[in-house]
XYZ file of C-alpha atoms in Angstrom:
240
model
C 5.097 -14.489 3.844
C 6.964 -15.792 7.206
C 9.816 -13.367 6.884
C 10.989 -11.147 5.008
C 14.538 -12.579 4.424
C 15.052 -13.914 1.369
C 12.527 -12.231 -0.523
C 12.377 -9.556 -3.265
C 10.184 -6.548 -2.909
C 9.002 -3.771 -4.972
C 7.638 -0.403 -3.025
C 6.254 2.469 -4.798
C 6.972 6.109 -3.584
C 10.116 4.727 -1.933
C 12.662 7.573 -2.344
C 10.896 9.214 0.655
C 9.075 9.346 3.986
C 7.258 5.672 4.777
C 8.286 4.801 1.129
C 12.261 4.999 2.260
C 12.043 3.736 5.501
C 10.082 0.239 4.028
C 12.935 0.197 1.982
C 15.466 0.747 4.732
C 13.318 -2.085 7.256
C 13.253 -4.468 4.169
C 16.858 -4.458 3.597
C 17.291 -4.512 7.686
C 15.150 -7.587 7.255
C 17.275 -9.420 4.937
C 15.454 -9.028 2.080
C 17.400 -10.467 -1.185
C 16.197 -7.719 -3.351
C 14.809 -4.254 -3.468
C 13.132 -2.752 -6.086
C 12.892 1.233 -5.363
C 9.818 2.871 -7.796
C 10.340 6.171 -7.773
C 9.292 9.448 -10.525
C 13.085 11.050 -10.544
C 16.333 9.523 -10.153
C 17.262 7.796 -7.205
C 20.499 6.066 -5.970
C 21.022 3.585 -2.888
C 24.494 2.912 -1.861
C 23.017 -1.028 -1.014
C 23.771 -3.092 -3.930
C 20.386 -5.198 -3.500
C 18.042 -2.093 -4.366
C 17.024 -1.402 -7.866
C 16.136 2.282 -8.532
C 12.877 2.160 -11.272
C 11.256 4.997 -12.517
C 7.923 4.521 -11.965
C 4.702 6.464 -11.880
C 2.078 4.520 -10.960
C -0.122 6.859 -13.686
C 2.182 5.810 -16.657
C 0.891 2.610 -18.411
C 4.321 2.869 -20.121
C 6.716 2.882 -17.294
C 4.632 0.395 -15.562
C 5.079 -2.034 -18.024
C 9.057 -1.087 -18.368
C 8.856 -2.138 -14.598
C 6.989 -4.980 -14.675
C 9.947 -5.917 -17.875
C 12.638 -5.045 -15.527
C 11.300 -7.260 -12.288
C 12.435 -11.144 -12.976
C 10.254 -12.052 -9.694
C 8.586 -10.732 -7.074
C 7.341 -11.677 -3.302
C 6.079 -8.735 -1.835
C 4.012 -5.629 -3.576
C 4.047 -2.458 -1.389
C 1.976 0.217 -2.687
C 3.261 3.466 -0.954
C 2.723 6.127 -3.291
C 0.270 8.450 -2.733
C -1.067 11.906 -3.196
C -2.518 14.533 -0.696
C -3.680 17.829 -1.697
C -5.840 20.135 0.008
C -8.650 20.825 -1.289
C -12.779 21.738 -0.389
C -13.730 19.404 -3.424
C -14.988 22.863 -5.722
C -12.144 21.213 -8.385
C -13.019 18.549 -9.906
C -9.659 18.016 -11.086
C -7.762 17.896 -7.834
C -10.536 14.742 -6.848
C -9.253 13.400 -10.318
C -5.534 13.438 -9.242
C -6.081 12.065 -6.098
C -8.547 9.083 -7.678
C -5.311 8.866 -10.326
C -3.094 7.987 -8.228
C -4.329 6.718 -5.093
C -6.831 4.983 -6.416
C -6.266 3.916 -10.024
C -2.384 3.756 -9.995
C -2.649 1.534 -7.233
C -4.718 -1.282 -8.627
C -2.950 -0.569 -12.508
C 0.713 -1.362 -10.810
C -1.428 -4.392 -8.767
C -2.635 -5.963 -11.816
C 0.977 -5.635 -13.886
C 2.560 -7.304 -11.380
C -0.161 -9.716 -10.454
C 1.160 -13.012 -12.271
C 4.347 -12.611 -10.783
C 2.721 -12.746 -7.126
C 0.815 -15.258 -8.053
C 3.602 -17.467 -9.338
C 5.768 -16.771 -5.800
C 2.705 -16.944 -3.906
C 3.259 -13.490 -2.501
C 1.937 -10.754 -0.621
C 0.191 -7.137 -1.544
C 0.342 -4.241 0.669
C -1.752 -1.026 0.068
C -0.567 2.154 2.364
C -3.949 3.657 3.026
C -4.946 5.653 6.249
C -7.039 6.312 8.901
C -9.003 8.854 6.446
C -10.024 5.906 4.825
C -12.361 5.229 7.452
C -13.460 9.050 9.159
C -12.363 11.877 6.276
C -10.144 14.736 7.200
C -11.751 17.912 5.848
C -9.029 19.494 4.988
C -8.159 16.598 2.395
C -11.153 15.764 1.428
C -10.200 14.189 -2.215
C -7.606 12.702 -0.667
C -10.228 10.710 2.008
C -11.950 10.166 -1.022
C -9.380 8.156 -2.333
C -8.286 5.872 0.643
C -11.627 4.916 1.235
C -11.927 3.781 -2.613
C -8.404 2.046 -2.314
C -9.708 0.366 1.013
C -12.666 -0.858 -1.002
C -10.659 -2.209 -3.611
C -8.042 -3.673 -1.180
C -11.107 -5.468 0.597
C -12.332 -7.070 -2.462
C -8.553 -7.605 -3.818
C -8.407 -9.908 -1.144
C -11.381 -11.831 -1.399
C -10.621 -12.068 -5.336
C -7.140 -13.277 -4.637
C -7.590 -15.870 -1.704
C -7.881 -18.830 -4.236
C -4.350 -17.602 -6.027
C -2.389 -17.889 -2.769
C -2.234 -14.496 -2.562
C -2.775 -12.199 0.563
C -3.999 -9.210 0.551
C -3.186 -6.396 3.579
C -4.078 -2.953 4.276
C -2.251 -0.632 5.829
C -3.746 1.792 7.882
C -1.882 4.628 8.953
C -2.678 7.404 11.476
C -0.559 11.388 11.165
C 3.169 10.408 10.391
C 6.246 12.768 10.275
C 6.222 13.063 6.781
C 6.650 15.861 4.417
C 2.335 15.858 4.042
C 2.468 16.398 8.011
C 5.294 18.182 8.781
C 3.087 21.600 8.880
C 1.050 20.316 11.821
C 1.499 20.855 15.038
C 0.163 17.232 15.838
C 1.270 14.220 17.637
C 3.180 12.321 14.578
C 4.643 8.742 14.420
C 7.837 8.441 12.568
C 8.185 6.688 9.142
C 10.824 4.363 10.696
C 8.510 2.827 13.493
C 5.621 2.698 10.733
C 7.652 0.793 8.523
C 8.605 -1.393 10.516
C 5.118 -2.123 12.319
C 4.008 -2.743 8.750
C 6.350 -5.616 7.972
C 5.804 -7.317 11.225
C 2.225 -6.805 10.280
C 3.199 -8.563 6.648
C 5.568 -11.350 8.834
C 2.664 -12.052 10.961
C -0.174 -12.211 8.226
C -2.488 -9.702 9.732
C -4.677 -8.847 7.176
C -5.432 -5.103 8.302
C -2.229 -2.904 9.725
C -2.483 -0.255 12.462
C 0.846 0.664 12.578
C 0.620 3.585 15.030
C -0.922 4.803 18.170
C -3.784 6.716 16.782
C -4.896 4.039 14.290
C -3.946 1.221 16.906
C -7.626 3.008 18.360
C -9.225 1.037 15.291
C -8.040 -2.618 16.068
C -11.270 -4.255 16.246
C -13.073 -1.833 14.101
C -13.939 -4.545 11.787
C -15.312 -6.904 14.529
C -19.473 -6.610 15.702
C -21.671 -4.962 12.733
C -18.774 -5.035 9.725
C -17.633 -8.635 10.297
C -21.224 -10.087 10.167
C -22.129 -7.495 6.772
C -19.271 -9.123 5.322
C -20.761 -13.020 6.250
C -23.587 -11.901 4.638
C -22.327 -10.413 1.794
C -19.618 -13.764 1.173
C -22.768 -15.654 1.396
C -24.427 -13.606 -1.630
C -20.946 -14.194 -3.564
C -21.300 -17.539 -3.027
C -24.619 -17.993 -4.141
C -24.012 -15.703 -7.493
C -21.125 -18.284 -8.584
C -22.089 -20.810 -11.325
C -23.085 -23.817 -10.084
């Protein structure tokens, strides 16, 4: 994934906050296609972006999507849930797991033949809660640090299919979860676009503002050699 130009793109959650503004920086980019999956009705005034409904907890509209998408370069899973919670309901963990979690890797795998015919890209919007929780959103730290689990192994799975893997993760942004804190914020348009020059330049992890920029060599030291170790038990369990 040199550049963006050229390419066509599907981002989830895209009618809104990051979501919109990737959509915005991809067309900036020169990106041949859009494809804008979204749970109501949306309209772009850019003839290269395709409104799809899609919730990424509906096996059935997934699959209209997947119908409706001829090829695909670049998988950006944006949406995402965030509700506060103190984690006395299980259901509210469940709806967070849903979609951040489960919808995530169900819209991954639809699509995954396509990416793997293009020899594209996937990136998963996560966040710094993936790494220290916020207590205020606990199901929704939860979550993240699932989908950073998956992403993780998603990439070692999908090295040998030409496919890379990146994860995005994102400190407090101006965004309609934010906007009730009185908090230093990034805005969704410099996030965006720190996440495609992440995706131009093949970084495999994102930091794509100044709070998670803090975090740049958080996988260097103790994580980088528990991951040689654990690649080496991988590579022992394969058949011979």
């Amino acid at each position: 994934m040199a550049t963006i130009s050229g390419k066509t793109v599907l981002i989830t959650g895209a009618n809104r906050g990051i979501g919109r503004a990737l959509l915005e920086e991809a067309l900036s980019r020169g990106a041949w296609w859009v494809h804008a999956g979204t749970r109501e009705t949306f309209d772009h005034p850019d003839e290269r972006v395709t409104p799809l409904i899609l919730d990424v907890t509906d096996p059935e509209q997934i699959q209209q999507a997947v119908a409706s998408v001829q090829k695909l370069d670049l998988l950006i899973n944006n949406a995402g849930v965030a509700l506060p919670d103190d984690l006395s309901d299980p259901a509210v963990l469940e709806r967070h797991l849903a979609v951040n979690l489960f919808g995530l890797h169900a819209v991954t795998q639809a699509f995954l033949p396509q990416l793997i015919k293009s020899g594209g890209a996937i990136v998963n919007c996560l966040s710094t809660a993936a790494i220290v929780p916020i207590p205020i959103v606990p199901g929704y730290s939860i979550s993240k640090a699932a989908a950073l689990s998956l992403t993780q192994s998603q990439r070692e799975l999908l090295l040998d299919h030409g496919v890379r893997v990146h994860a995005v993760l994102t400190g407090p942004t101006d965004t309609d979860m934010n906007r009730g804190f009185n908090i230093p914020k990034a805005s969704p348009a410099s996030v965006a676009q720190a996440i495609l020059d992440g995706v131009e330049n093949e970084d495999d992890d994102i930091f794509p503002d100044s709070m998670s920029r803090i975090m740049t060599d958080w996988q260097d030291g103790a994580v980088k050699a528990l991951r040689d170790e654990h690649a080496i038990i991988a590579a022992a369990a394969r058949p011979a």
